[in-house]
PDB file of C-alpha atoms in Angstrom:
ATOM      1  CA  UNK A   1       2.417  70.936  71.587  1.00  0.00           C
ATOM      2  CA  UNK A   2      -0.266  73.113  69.393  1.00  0.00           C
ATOM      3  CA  UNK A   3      -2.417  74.882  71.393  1.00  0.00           C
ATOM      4  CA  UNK A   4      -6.097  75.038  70.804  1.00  0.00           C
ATOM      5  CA  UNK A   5      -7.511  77.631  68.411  1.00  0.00           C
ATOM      6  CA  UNK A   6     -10.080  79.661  70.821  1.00  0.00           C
ATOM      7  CA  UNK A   7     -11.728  80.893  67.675  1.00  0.00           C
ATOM      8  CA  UNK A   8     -12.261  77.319  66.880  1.00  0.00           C
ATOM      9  CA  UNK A   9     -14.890  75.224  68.599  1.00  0.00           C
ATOM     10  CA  UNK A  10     -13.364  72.112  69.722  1.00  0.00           C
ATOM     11  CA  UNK A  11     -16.103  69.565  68.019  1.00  0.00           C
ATOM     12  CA  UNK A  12     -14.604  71.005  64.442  1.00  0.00           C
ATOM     13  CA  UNK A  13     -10.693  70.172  65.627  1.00  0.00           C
ATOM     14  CA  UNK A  14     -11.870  66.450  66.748  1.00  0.00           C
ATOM     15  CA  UNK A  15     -13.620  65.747  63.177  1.00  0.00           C
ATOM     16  CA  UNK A  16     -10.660  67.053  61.071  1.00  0.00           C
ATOM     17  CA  UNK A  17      -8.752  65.075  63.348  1.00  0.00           C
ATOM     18  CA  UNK A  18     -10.394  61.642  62.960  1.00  0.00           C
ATOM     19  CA  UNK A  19     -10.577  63.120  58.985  1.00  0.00           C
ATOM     20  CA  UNK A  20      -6.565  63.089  58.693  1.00  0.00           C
ATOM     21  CA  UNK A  21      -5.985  60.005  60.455  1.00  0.00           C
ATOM     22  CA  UNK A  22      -8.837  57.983  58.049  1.00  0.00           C
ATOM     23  CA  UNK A  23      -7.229  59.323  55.094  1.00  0.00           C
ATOM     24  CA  UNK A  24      -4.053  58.320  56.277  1.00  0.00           C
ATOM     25  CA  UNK A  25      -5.023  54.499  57.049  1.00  0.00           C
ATOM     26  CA  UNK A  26      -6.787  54.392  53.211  1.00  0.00           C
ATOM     27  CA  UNK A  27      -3.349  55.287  51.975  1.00  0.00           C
ATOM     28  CA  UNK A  28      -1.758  53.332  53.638  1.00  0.00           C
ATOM     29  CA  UNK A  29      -3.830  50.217  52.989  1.00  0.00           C
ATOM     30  CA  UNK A  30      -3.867  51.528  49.340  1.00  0.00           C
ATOM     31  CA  UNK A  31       0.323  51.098  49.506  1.00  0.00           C
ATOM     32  CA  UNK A  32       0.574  48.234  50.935  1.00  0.00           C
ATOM     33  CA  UNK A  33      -1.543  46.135  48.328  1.00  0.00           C
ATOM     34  CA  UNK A  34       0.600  47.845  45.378  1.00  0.00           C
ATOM     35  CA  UNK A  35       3.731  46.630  47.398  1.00  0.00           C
ATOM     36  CA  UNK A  36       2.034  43.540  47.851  1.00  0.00           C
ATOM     37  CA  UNK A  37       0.842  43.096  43.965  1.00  0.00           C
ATOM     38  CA  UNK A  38       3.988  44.377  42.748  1.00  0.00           C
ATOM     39  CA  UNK A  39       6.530  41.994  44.792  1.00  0.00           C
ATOM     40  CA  UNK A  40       3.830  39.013  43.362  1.00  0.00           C
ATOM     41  CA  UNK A  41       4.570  40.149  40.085  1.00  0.00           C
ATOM     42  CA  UNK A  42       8.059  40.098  40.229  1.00  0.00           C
ATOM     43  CA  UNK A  43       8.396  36.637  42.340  1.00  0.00           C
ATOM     44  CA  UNK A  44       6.075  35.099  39.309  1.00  0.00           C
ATOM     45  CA  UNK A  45       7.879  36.501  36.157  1.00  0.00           C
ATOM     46  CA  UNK A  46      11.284  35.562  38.242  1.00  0.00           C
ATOM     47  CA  UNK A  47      10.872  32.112  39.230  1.00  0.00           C
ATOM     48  CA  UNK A  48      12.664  29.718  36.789  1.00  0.00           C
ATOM     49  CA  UNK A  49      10.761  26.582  36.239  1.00  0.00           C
ATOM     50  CA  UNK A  50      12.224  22.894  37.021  1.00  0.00           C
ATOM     51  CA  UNK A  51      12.865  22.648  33.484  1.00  0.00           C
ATOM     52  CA  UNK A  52      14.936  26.038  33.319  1.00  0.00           C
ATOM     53  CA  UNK A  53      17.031  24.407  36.352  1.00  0.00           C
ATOM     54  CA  UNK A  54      17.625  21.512  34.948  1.00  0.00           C
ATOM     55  CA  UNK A  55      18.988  22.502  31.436  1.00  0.00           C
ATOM     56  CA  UNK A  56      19.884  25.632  32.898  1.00  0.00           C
ATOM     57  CA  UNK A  57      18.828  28.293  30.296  1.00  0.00           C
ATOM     58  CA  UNK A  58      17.993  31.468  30.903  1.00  0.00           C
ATOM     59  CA  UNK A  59      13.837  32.503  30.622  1.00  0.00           C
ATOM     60  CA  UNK A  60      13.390  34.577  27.691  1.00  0.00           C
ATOM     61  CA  UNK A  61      10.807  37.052  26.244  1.00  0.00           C
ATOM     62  CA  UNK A  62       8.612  33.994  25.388  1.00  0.00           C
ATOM     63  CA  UNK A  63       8.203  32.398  28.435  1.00  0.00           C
ATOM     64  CA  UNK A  64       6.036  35.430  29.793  1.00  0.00           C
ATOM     65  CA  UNK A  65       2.723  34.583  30.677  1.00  0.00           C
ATOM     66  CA  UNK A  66       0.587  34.892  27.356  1.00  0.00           C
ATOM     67  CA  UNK A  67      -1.912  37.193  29.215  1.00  0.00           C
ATOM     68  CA  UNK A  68       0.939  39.973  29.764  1.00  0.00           C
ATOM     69  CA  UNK A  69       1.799  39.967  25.860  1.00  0.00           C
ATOM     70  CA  UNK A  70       0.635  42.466  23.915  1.00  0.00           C
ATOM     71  CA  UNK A  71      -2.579  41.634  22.082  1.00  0.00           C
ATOM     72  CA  UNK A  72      -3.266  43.033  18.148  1.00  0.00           C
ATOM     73  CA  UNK A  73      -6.506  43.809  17.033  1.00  0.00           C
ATOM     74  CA  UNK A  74      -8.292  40.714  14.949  1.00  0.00           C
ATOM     75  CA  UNK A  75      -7.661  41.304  11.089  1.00  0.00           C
ATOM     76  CA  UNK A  76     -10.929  43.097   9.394  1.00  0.00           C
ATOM     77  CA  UNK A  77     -12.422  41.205   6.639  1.00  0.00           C
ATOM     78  CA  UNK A  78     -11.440  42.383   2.565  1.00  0.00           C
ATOM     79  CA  UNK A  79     -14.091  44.587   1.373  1.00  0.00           C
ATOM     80  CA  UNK A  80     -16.842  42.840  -0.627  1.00  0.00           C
ATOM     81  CA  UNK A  81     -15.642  43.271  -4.439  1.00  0.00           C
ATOM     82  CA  UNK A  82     -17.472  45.425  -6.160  1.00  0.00           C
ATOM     83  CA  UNK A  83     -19.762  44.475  -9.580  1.00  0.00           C
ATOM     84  CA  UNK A  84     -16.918  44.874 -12.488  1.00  0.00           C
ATOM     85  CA  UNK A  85     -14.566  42.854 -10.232  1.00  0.00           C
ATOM     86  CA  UNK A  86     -17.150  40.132  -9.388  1.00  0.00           C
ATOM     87  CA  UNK A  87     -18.212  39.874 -13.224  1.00  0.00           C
ATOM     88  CA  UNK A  88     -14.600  40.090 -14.028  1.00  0.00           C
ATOM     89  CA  UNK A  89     -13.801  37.394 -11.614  1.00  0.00           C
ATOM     90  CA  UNK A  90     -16.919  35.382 -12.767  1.00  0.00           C
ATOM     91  CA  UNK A  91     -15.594  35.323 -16.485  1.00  0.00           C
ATOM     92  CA  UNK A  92     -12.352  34.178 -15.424  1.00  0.00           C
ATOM     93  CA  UNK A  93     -13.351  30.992 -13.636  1.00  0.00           C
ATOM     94  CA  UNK A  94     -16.249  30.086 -16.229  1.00  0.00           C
ATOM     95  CA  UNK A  95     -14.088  30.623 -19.200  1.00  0.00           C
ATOM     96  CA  UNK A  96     -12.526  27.571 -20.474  1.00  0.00           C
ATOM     97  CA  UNK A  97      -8.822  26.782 -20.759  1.00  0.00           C
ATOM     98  CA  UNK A  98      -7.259  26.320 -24.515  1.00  0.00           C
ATOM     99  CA  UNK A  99      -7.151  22.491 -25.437  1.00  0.00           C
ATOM    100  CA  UNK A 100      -4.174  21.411 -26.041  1.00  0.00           C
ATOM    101  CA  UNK A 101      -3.853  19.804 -29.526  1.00  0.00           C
ATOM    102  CA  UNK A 102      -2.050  17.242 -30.161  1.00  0.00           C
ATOM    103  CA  UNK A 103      -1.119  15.615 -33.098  1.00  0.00           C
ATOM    104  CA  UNK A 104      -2.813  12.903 -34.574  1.00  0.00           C
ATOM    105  CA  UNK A 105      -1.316  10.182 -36.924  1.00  0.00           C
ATOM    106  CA  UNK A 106      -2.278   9.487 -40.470  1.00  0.00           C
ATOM    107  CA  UNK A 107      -5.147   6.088 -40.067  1.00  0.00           C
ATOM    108  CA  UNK A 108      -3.636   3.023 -41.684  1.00  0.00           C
ATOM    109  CA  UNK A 109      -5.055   2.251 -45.008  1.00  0.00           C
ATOM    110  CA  UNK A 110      -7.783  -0.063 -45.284  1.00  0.00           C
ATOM    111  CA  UNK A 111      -7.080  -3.703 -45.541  1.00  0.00           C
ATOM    112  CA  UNK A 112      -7.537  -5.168 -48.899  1.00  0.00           C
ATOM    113  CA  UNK A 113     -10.758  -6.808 -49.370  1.00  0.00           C
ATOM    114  CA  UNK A 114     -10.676 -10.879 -48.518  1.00  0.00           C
ATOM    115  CA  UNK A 115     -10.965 -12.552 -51.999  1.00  0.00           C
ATOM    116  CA  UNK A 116     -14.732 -13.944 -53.028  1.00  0.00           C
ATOM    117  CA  UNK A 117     -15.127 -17.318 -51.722  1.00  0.00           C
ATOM    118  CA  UNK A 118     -15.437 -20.504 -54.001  1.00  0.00           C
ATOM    119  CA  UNK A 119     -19.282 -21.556 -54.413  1.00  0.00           C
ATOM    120  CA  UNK A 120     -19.476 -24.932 -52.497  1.00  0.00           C
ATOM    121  CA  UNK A 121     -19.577 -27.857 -55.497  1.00  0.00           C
ATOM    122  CA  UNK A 122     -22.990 -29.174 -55.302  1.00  0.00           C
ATOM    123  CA  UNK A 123     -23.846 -32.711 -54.688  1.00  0.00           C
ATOM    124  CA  UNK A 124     -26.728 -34.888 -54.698  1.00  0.00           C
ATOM    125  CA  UNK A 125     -26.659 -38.418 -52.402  1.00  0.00           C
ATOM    126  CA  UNK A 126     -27.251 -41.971 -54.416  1.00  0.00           C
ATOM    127  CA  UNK A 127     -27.940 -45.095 -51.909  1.00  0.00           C
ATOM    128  CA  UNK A 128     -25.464 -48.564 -53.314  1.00  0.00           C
ATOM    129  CA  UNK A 129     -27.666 -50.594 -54.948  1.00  0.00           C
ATOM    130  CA  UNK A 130     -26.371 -54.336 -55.551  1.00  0.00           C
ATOM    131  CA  UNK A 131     -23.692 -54.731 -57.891  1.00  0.00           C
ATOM    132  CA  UNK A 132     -22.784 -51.063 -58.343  1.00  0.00           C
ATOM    133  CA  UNK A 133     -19.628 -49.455 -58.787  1.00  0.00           C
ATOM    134  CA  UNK A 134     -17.879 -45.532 -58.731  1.00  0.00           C
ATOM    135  CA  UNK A 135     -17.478 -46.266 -62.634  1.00  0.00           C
ATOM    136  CA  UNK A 136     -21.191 -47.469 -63.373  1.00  0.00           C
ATOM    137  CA  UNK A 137     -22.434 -44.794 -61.388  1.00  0.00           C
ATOM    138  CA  UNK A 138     -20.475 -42.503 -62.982  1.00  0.00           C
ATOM    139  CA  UNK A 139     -21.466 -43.625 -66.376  1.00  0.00           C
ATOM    140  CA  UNK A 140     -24.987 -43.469 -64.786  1.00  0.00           C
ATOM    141  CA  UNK A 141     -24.686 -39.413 -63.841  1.00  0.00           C
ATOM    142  CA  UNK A 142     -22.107 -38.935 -66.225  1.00  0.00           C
ATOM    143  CA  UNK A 143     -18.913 -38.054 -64.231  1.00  0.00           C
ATOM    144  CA  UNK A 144     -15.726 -39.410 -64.052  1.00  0.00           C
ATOM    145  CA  UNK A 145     -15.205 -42.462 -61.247  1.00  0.00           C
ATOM    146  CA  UNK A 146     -12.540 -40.266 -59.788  1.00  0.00           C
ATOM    147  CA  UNK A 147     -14.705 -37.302 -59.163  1.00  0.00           C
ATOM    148  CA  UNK A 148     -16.537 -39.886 -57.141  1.00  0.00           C
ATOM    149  CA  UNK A 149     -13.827 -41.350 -55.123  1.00  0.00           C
ATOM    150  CA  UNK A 150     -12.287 -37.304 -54.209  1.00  0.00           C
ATOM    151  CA  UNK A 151     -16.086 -36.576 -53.284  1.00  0.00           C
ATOM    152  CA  UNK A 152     -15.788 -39.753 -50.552  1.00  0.00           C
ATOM    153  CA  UNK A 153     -12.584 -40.136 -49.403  1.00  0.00           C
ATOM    154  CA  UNK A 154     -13.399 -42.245 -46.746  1.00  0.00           C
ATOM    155  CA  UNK A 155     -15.561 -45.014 -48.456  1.00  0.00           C
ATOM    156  CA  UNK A 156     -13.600 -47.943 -50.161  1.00  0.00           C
ATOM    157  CA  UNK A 157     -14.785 -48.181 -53.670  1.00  0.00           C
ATOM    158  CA  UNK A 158     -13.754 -51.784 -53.458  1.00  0.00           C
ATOM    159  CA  UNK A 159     -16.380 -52.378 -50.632  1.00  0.00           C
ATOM    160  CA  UNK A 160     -19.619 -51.026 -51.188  1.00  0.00           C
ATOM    161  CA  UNK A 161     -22.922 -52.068 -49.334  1.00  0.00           C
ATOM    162  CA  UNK A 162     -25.990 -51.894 -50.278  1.00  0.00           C
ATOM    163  CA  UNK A 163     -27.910 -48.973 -48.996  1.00  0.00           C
ATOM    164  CA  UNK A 164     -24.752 -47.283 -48.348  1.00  0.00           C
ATOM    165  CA  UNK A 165     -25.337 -43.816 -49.173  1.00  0.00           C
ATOM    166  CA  UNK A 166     -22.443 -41.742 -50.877  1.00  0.00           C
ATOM    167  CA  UNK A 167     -22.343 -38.085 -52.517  1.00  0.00           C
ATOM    168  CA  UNK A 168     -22.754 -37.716 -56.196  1.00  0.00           C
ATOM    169  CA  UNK A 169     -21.058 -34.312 -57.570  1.00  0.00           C
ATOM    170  CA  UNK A 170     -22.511 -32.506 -60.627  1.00  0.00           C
ATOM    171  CA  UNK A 171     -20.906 -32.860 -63.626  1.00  0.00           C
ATOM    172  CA  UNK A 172     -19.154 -30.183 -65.027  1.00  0.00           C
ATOM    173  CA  UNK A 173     -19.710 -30.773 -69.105  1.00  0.00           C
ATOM    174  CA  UNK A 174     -22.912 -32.227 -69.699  1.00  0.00           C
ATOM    175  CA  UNK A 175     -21.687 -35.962 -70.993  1.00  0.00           C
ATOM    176  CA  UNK A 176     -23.769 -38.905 -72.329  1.00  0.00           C
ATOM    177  CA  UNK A 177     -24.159 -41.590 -70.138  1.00  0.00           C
ATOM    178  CA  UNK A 178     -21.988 -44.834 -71.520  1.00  0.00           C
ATOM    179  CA  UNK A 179     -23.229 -48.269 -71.648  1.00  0.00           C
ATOM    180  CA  UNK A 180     -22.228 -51.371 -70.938  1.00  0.00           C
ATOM    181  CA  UNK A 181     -19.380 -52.356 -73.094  1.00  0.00           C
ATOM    182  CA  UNK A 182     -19.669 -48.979 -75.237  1.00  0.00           C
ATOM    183  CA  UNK A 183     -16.667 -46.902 -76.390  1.00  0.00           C
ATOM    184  CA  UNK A 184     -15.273 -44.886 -73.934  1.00  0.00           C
ATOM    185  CA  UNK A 185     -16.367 -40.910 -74.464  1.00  0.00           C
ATOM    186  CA  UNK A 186     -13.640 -38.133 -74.794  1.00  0.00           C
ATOM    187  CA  UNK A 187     -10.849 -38.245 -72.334  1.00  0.00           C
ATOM    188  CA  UNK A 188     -11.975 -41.560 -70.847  1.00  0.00           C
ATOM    189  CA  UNK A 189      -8.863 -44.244 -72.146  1.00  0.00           C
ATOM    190  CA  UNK A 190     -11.377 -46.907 -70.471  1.00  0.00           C
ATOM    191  CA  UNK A 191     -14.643 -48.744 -71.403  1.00  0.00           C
ATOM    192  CA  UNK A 192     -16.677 -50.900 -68.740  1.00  0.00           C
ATOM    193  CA  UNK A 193     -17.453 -54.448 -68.441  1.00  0.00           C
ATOM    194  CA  UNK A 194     -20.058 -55.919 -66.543  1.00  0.00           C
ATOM    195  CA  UNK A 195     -18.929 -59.013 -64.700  1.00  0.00           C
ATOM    196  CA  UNK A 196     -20.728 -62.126 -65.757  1.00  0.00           C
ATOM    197  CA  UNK A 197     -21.018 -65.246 -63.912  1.00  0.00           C
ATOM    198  CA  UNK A 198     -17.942 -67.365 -64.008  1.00  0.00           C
ATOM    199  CA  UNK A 199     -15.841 -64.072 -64.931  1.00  0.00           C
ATOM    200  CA  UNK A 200     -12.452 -63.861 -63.527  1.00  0.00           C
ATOM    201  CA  UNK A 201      -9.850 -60.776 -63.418  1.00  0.00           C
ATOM    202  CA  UNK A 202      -7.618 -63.274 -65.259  1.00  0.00           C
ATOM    203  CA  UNK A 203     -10.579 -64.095 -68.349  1.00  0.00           C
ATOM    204  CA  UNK A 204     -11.108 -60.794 -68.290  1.00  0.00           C
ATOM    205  CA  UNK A 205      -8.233 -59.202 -68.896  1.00  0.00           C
ATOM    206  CA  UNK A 206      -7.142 -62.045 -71.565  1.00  0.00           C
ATOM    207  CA  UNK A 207     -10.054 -61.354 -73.269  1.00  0.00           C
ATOM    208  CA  UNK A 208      -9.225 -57.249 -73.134  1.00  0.00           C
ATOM    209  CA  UNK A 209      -5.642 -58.058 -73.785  1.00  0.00           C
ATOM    210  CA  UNK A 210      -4.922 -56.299 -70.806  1.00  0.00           C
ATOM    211  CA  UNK A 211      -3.335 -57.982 -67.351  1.00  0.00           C
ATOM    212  CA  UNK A 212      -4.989 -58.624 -63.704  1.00  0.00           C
ATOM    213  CA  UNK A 213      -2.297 -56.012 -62.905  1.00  0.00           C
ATOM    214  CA  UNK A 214      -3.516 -53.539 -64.908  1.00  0.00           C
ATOM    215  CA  UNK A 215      -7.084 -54.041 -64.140  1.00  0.00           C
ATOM    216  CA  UNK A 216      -6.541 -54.173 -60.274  1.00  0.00           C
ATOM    217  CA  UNK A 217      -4.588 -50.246 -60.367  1.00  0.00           C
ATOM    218  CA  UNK A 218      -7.643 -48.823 -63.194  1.00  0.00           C
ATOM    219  CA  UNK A 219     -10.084 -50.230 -60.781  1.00  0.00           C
ATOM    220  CA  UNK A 220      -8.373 -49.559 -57.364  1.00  0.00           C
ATOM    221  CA  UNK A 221      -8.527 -53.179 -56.407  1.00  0.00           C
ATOM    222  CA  UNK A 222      -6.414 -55.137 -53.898  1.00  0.00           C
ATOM    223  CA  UNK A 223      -7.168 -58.408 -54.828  1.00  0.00           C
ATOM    224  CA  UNK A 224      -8.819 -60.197 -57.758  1.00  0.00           C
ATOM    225  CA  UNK A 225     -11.984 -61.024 -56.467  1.00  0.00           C
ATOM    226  CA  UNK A 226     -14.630 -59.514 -58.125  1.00  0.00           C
ATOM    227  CA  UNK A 227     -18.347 -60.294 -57.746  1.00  0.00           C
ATOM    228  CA  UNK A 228     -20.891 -60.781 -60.580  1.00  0.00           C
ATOM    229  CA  UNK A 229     -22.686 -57.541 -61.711  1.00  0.00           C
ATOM    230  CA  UNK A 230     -19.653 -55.386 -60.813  1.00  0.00           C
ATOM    231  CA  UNK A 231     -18.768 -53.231 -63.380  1.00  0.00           C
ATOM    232  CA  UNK A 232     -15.546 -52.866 -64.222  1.00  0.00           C
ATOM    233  CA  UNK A 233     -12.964 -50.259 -66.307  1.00  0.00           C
ATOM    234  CA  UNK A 234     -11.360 -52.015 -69.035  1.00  0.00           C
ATOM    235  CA  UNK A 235      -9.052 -50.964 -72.028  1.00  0.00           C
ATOM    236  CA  UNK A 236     -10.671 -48.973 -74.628  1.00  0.00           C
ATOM    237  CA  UNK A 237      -9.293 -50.994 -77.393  1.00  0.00           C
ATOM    238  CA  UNK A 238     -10.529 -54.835 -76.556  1.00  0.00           C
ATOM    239  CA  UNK A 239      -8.917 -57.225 -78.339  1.00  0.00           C
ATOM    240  CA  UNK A 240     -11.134 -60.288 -80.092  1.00  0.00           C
ATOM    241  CA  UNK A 241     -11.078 -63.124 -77.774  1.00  0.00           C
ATOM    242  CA  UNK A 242      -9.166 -65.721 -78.772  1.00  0.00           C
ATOM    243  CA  UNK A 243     -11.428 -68.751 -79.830  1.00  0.00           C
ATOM    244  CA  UNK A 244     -11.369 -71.602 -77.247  1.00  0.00           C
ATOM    245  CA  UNK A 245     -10.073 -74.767 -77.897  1.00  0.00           C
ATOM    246  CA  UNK A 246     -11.811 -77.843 -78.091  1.00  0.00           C
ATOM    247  CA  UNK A 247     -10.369 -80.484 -75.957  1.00  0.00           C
ATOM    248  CA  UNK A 248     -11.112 -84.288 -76.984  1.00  0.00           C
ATOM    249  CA  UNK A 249     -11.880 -86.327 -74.371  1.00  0.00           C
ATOM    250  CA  UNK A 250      -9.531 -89.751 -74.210  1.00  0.00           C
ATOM    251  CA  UNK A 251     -11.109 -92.690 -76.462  1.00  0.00           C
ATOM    252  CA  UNK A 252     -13.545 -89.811 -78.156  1.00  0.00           C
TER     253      UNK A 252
END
């Protein structure tokens, strides 16, 4: 046991007394939260989670809380570039990129020209009058009977109405119109004949020296009935009728 300092007055040794022992309790406290903070540290990055005991690995380096790993400093930003750079940049992306060329085939030569189409023949209408016929009228407008017939193919030159109205072409050589029993013109082998009353195909083509036959095909007729004031296409060459018999009469 210390004795007393006399040269000390005894309120000083109380206060560095109660001094030592407050310094003491801070450091102690002080110790006792490191233990504390320390052991809680180690029980935290120690404990395995349920998932660690069921596959049964091991933690590693990873599995440390992401506010204990080391942090790095965000990335600065690239220094703005400066004006070559920028204009060199700038011409890069504005410039264009080479076409590609490719090559092109040779065009096809023009088609020929379509030929120059035929001038419609012209033709001019005529209404049937009574009695007329493909051959008068073609004596009448001077063109053959078959130009007539090819310029109606539906009408039946053996049955013509009156006021039936058929197409007339043009003739191509101008050609005088024939008459009634006149010669026939050049290329014609026929003459008309206009049918009288009491005129058969049969007298007829006696007095022609022709047959019914005959007359029927140059006249495109199917039977012999003819009407009176038809012309017909006979022969060119008539024959002189034959002079008609007189018959006496019994007891005469």
């Amino acid at each position: 046991m210390s004795t007393p300092n006399p040269l000390l007055p005894q309120g000083t040794l109380a206060d560095n007394t109660a001094r030592s022992r407050t310094r003491v309790v801070f450091f102690a406290i002080v110790a006792a939260h490191v233990l504390f903070i320390g052991a809680l540290l180690l029980h935290t990055g120690c404990r395995r989670t349920p998932e660690d005991h069921a596959t049964g690995e091991q933690p590693t380096a990873s599995a440390i809380p992401e506010r204990f790993a080391p942090t790095s400093p965000p990335p600065l930003p690239p220094p703005p570039p400066g004006p070559e750079l920028a204009a060199t940049q700038q011409v890069a992306q504005t410039s264009p990129s080479p076409a590609e060329v490719t090559p092109t085939a040779a065009p096809p030569p023009p088609p020929p020209p379509p030929p120059p189409a035929q001038p419609a023949p012209a033709f001019k209408e005529h209404k049937i009058a009574k009695g007329e016929t493909f051959a008068a009228l073609g004596a009448k407008y001077g063109v053959g009977w078959k130009a007539i017939a090819e310029a109606n193919p539906g009408v039946d030159p053996t049955r013509l109405k009156p006021g039936m109205v058929i197409k007339i072409p043009e003739p191509k050589p101008k050609e005088p119109t024939a008459n009634v029993a006149a010669q026939p013109s050049a290329g014609e082998p026929y003459t008309t004949y206009k049918v009288q009353s009491g005129d058969t195909l049969t007298k007829i083509a006696r007095r022609f020296g022709t047959t019914p036959k005959a007359l029927r095909s140059l006249n495109q007729l199917k039977t012999d009935r003819i009407k009176v004031g038809e012309t017909l296409k006979v022969p060119a060459k008539p024959t002189t009728p034959a002079a008609p018999t007189e018959t006496k009469a019994p007891g005469g």
